[in-house]
PDB file of C-alpha atoms in Angstrom:
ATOM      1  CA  UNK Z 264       4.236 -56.295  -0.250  1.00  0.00           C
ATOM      2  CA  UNK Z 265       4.708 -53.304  -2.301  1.00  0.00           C
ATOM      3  CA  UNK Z 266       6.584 -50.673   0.026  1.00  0.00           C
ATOM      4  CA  UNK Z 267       6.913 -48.312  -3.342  1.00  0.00           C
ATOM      5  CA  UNK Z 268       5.369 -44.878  -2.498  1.00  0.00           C
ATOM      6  CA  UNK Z 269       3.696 -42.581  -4.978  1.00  0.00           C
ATOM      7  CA  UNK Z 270       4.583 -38.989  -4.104  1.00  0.00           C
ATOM      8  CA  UNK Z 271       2.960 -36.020  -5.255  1.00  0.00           C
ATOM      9  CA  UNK Z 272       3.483 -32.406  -4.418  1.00  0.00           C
ATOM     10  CA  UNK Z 273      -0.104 -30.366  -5.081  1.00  0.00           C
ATOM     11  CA  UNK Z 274       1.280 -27.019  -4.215  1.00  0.00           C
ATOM     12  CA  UNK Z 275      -1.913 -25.055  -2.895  1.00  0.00           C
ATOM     13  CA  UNK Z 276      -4.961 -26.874  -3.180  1.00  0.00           C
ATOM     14  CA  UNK Z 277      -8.155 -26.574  -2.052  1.00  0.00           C
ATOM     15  CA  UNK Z 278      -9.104 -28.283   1.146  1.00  0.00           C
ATOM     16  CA  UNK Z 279     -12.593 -29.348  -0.209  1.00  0.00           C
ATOM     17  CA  UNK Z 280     -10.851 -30.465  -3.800  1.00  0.00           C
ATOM     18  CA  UNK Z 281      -7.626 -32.232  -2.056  1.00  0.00           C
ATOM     19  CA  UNK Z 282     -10.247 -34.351   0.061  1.00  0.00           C
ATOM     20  CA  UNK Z 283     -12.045 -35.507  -3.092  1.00  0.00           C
ATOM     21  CA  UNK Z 284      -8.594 -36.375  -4.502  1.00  0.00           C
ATOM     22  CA  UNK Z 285      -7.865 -38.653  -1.655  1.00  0.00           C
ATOM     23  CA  UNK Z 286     -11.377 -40.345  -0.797  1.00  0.00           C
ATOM     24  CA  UNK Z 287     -10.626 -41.343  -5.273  1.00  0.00           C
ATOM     25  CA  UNK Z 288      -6.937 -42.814  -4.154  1.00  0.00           C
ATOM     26  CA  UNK Z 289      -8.548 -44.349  -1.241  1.00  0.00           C
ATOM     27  CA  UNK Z 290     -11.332 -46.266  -2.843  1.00  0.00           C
ATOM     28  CA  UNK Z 291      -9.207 -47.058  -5.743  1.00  0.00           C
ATOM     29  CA  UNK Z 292      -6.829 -49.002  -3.234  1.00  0.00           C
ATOM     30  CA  UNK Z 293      -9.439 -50.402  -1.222  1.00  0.00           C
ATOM     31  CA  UNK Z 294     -11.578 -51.482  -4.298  1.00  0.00           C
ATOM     32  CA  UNK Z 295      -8.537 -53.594  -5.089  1.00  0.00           C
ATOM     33  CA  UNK Z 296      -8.171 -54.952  -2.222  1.00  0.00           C
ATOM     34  CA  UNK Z 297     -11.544 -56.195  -2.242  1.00  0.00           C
ATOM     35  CA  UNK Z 298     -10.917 -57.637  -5.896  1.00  0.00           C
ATOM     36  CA  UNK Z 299      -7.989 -59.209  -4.531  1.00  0.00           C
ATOM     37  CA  UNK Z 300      -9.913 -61.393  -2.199  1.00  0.00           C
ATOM     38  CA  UNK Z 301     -12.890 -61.762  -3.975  1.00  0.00           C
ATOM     39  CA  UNK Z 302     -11.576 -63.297  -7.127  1.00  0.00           C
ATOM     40  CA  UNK Z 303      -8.274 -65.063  -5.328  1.00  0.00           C
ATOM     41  CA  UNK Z 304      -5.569 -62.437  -6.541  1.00  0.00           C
ATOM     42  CA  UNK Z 305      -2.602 -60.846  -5.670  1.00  0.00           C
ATOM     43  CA  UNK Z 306      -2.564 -57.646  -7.075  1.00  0.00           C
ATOM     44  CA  UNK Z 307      -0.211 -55.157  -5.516  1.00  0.00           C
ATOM     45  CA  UNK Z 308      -1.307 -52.240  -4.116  1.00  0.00           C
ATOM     46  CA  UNK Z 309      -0.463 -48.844  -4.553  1.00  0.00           C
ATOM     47  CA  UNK Z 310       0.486 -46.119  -1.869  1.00  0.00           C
ATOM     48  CA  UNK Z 311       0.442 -42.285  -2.281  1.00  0.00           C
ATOM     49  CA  UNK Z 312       1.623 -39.433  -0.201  1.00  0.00           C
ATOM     50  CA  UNK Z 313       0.533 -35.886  -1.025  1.00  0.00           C
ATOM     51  CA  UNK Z 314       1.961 -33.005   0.323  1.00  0.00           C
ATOM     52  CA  UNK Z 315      -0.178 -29.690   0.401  1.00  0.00           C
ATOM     53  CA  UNK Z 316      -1.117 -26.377   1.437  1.00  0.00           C
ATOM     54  CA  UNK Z 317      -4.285 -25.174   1.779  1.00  0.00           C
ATOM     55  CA  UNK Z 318      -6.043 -21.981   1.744  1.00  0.00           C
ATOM     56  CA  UNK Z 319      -7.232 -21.070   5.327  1.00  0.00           C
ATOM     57  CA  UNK Z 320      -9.677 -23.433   6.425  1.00  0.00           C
ATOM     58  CA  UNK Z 321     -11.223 -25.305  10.164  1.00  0.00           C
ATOM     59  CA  UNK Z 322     -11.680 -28.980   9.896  1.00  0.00           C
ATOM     60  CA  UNK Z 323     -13.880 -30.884  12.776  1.00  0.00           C
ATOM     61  CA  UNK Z 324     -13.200 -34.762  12.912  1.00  0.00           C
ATOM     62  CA  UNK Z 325     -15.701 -36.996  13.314  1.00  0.00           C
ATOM     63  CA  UNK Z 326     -15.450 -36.768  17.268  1.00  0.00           C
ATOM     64  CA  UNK Z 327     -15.069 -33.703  17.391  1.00  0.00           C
ATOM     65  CA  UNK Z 328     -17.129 -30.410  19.586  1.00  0.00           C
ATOM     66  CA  UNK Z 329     -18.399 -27.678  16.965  1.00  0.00           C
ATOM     67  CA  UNK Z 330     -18.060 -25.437  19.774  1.00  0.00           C
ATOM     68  CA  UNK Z 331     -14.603 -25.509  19.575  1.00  0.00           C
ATOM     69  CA  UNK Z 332     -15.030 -23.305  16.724  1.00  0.00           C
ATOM     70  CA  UNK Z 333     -15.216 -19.553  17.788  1.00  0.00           C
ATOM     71  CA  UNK Z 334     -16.171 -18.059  14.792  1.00  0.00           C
ATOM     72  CA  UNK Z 335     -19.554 -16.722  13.135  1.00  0.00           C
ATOM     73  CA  UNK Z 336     -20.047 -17.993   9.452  1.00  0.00           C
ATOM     74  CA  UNK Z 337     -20.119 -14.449   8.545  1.00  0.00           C
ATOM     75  CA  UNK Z 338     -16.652 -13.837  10.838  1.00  0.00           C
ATOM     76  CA  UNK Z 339     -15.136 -17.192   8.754  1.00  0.00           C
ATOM     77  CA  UNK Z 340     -15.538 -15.493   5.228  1.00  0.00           C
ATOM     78  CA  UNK Z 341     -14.541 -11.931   6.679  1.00  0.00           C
ATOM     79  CA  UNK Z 342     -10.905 -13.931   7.221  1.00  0.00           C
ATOM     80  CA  UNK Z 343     -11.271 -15.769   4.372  1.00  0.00           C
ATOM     81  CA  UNK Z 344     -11.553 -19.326   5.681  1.00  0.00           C
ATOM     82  CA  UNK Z 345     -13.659 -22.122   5.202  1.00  0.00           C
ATOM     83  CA  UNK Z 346     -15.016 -24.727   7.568  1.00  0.00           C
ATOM     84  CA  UNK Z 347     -15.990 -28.646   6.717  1.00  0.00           C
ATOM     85  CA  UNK Z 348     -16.919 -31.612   8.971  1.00  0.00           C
ATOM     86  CA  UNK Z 349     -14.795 -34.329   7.744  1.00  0.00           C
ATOM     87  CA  UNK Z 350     -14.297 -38.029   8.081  1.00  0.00           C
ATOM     88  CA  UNK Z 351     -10.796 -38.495  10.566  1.00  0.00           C
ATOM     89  CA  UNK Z 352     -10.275 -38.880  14.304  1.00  0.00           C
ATOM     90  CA  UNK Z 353      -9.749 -36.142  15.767  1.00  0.00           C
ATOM     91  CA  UNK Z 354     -11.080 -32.560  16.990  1.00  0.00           C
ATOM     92  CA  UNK Z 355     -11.060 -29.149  15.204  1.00  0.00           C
ATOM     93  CA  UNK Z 356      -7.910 -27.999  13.469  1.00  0.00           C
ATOM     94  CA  UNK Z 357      -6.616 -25.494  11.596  1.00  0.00           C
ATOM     95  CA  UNK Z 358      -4.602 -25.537   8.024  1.00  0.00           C
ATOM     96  CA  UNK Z 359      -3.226 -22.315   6.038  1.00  0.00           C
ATOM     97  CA  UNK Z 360      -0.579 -20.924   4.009  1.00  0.00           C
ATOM     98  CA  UNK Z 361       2.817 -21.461   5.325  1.00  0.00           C
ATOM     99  CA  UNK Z 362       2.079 -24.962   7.079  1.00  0.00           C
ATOM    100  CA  UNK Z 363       3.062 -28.022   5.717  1.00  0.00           C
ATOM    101  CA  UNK Z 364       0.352 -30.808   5.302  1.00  0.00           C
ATOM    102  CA  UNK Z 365       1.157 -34.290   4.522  1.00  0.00           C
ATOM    103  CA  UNK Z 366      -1.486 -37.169   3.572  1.00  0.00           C
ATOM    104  CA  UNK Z 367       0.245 -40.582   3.230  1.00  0.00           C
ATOM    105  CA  UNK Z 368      -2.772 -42.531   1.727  1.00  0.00           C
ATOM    106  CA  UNK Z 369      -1.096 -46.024   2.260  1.00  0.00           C
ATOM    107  CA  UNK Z 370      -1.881 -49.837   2.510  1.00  0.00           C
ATOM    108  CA  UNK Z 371      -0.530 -50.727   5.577  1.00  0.00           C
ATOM    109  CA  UNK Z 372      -0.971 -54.424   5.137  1.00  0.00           C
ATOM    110  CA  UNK Z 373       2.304 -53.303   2.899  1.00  0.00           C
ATOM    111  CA  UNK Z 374       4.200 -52.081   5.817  1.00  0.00           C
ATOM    112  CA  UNK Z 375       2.694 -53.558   8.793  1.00  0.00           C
ATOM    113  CA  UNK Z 376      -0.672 -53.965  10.387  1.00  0.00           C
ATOM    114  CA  UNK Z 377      -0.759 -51.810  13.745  1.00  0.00           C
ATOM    115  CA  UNK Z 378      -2.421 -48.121  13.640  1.00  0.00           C
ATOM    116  CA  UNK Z 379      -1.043 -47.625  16.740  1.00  0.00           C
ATOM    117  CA  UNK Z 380       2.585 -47.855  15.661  1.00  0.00           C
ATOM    118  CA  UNK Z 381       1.348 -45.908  12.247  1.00  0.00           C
ATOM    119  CA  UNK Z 382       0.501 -42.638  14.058  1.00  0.00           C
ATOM    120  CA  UNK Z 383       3.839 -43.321  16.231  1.00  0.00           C
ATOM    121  CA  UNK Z 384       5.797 -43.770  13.205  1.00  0.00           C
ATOM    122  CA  UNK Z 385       3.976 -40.136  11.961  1.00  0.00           C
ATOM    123  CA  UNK Z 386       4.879 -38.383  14.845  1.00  0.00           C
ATOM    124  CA  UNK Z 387       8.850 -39.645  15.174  1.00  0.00           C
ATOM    125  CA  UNK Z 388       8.873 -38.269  11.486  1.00  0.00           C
ATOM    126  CA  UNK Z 389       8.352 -35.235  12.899  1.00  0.00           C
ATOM    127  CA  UNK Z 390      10.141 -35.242  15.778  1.00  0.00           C
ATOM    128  CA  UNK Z 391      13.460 -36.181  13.864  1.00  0.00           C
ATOM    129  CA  UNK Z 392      13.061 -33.597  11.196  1.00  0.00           C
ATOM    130  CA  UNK Z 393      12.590 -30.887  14.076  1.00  0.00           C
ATOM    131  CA  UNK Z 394      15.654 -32.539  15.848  1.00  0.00           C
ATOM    132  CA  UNK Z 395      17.905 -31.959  12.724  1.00  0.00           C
ATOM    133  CA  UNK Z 396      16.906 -27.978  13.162  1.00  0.00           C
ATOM    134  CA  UNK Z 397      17.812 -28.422  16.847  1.00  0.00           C
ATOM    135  CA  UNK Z 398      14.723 -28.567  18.044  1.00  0.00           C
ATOM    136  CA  UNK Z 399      13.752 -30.870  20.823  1.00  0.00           C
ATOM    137  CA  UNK Z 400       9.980 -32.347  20.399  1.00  0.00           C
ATOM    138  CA  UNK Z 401       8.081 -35.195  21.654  1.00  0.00           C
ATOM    139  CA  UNK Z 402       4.887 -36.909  22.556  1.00  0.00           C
ATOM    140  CA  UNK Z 403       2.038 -35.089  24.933  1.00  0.00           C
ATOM    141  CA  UNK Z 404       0.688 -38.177  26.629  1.00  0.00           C
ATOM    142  CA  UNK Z 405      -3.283 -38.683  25.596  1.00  0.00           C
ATOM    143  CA  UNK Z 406      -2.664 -36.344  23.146  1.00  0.00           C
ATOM    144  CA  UNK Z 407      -1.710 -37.316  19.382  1.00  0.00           C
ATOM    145  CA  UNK Z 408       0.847 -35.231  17.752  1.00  0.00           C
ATOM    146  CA  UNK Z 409       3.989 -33.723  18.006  1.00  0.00           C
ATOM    147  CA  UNK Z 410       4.759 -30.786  21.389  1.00  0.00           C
ATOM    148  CA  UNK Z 411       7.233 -28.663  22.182  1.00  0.00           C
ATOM    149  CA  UNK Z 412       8.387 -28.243  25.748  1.00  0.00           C
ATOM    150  CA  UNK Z 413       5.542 -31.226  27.563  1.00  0.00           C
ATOM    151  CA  UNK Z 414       5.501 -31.486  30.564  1.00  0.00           C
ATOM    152  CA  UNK Z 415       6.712 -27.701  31.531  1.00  0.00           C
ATOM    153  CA  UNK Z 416       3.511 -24.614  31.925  1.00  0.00           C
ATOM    154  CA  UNK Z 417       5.109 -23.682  27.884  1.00  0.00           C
ATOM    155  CA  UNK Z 418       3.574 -26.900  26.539  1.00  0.00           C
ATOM    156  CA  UNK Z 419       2.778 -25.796  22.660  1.00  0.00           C
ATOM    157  CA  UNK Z 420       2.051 -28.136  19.875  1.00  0.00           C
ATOM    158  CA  UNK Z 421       3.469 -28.040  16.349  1.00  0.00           C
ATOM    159  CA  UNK Z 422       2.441 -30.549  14.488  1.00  0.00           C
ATOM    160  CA  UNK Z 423      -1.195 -31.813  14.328  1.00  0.00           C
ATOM    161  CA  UNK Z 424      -2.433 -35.105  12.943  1.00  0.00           C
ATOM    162  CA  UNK Z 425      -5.267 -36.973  12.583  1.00  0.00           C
ATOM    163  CA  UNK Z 426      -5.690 -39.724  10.184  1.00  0.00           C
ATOM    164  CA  UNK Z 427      -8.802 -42.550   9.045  1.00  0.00           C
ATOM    165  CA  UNK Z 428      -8.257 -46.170   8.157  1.00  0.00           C
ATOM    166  CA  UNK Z 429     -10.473 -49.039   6.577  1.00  0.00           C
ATOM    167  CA  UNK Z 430      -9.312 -52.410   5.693  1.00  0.00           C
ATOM    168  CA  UNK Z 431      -6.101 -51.148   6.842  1.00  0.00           C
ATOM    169  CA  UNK Z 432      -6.147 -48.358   4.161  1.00  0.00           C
ATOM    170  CA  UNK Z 433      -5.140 -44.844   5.596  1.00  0.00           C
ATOM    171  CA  UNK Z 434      -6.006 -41.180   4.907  1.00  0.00           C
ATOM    172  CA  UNK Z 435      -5.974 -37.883   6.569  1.00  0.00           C
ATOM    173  CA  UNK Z 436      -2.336 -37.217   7.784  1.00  0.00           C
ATOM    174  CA  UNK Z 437      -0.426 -34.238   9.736  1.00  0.00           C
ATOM    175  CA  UNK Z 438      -0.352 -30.688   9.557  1.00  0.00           C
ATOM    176  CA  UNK Z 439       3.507 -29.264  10.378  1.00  0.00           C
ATOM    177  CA  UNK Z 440       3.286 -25.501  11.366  1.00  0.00           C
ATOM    178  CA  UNK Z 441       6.736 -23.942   9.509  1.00  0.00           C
ATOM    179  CA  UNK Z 442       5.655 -20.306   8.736  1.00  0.00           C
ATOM    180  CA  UNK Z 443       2.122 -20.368   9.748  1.00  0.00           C
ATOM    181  CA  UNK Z 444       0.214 -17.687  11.016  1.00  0.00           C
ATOM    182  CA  UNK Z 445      -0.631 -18.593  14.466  1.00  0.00           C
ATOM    183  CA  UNK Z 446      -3.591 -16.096  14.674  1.00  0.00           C
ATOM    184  CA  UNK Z 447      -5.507 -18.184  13.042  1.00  0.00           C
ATOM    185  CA  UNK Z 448      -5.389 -20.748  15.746  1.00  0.00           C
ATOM    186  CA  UNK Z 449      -7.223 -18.020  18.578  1.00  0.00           C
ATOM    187  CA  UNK Z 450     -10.387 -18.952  16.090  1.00  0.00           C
ATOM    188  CA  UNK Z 451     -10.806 -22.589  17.735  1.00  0.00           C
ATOM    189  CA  UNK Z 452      -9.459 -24.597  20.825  1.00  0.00           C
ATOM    190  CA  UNK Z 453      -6.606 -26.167  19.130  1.00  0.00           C
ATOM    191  CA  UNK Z 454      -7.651 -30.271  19.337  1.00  0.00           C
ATOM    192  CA  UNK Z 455     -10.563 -29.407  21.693  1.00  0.00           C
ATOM    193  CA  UNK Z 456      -7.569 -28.694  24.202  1.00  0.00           C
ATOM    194  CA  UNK Z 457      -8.051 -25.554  26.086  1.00  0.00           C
ATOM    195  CA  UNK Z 458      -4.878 -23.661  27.510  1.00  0.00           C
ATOM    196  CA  UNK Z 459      -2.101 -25.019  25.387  1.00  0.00           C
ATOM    197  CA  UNK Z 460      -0.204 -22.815  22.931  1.00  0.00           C
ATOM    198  CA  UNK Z 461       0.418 -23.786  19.239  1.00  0.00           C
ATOM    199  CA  UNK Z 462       3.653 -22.883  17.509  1.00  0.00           C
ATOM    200  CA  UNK Z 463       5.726 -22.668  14.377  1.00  0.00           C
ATOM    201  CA  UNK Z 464       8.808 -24.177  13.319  1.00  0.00           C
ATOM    202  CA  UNK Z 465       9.940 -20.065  12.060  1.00  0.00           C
ATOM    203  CA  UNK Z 466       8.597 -18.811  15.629  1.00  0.00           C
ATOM    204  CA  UNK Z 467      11.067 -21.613  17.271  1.00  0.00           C
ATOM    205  CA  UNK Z 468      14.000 -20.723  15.436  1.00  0.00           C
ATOM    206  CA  UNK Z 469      13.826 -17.006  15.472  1.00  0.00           C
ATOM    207  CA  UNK Z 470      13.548 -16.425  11.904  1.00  0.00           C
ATOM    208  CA  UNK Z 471      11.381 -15.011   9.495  1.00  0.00           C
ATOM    209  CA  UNK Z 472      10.571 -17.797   7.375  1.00  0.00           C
ATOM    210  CA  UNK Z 473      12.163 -21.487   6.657  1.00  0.00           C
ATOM    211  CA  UNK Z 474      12.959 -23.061   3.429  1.00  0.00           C
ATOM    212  CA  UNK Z 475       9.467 -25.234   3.387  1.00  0.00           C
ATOM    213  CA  UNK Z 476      10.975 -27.498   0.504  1.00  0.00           C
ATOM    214  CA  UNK Z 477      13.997 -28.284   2.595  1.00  0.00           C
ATOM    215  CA  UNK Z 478      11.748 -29.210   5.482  1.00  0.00           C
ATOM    216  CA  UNK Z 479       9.958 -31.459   2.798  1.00  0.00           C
ATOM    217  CA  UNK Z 480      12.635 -33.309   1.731  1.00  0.00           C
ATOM    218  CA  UNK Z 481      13.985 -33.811   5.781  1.00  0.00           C
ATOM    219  CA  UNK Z 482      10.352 -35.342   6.615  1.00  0.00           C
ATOM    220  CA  UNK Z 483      10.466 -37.621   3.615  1.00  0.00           C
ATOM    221  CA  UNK Z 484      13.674 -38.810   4.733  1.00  0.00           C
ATOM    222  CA  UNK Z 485      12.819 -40.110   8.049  1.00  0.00           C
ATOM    223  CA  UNK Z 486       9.471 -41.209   6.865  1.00  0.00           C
ATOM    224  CA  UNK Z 487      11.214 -43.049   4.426  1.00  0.00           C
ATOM    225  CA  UNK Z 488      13.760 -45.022   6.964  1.00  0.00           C
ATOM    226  CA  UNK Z 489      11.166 -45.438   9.509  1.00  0.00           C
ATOM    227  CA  UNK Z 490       8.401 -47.505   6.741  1.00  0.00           C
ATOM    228  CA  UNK Z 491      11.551 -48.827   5.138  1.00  0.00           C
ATOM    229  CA  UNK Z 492       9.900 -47.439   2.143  1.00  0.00           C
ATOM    230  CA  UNK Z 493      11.340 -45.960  -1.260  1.00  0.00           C
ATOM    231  CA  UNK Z 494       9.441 -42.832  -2.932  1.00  0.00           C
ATOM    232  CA  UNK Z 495       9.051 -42.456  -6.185  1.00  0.00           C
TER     233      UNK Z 495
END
């Protein structure tokens, strides 16, 4: 079991480009895998997680409702945004400038072999970084991710996530709204989930923007304890 993480920070990247750069990481691990069985080895396998931010851009899981989009092609290049159909669970989402995106490309069969408790594990890295701003977060039931204020008529989420796995190989990850411009959000239904709000971590605290590296470094931690992992 290698529990070793890779970690690389792409600054602002290209949604279109970082996807490329993952599907490569995935195969590569998954090709190894299959290597591993096929010829009777025990190769260890790597894991990666990239942080990012992207330029303004819609993604639509596999699942999701293209109506959820409320924009023109014509209105989505007057904001300067872009729009793909990807390959996670999920609905439509939104990623930008100012949000913090995380894509832990992992084997789990080095950590443990439950996708269930991998998007739980996601989410509680999330909730404990907000908790160390004191903010209190938690789980909207049915709905994956991490919400401020569930079960009250203020329900608003911060932190989306979807993810894909093969052969116990993950991709996709979270998106954690720190300075983002929520605007951007009235373009879609949020999830395919009509009357809740979406919020940032700088709209929480009452500040004009957070120190994103520090907020980094706090997820990291937590992701780190909780996968009993070590970064490198």
């Amino acid at each position: 079991m290698n529990k070793t993480i890779q970690l690389q920070d792409l600054g602002n990247k290209d949604y279109k480009a970082t996807w490329e750069y993952q599907e490569q990481l995935f195969k590569e691990i998954v090709d190894l895998k299959i290597r591993n069985r096929r010829e009777e080895l025990d190769l260890a396998t790597p894991n990666y997680f990239l942080f990012v931010e992207h330029p303004h851009v819609y993604t639509l899981g596999k699942s999701g409702d293209l109506s959820n989009l409320l924009l023109s092609e014509k209105q989505l290049a007057a904001k300067g945004a872009t729009f793909y159909k990807i390959n996670r669970g999920g609905d439509i989402t939104y990623h930008g400038p100012g949000q913090i995106v995380g894509y832990p490309i992992l084997d789990l069969e080095n950590f443990f072999t439950d996708i269930h408790k991998y998007l739980r594990f996601l989410e509680e890295a999330i909730i404990l970084t907000l908790q160390e701003y004191g903010i209190s977060s938690g789980r909207s039931e049915g709905e994956t991710g991490v919400w401020l204020g569930v079960g009250t008529p203020f329900a608003r989420k911060i932190c989306a996530m979807g993810v894909r796995a093969s052969r116990w190989v993950t991709m996709h990850g979270f998106a954690l709204n720190v300075n983002a411009d929520l605007g951007y959000f009235d373009n879609i239904i949020p999830c395919g989930i009509r009357g809740k709000a979406v919020t940032s971590l700088n709209v929480e605290l009452g500040v004009e923007k957070v120190n994103e590296e520090e907020v980094k470094q706090k997820v990291l931690k937590h992701f780190n304890e909780l996968f009993e992992a070590k970064f490198v």
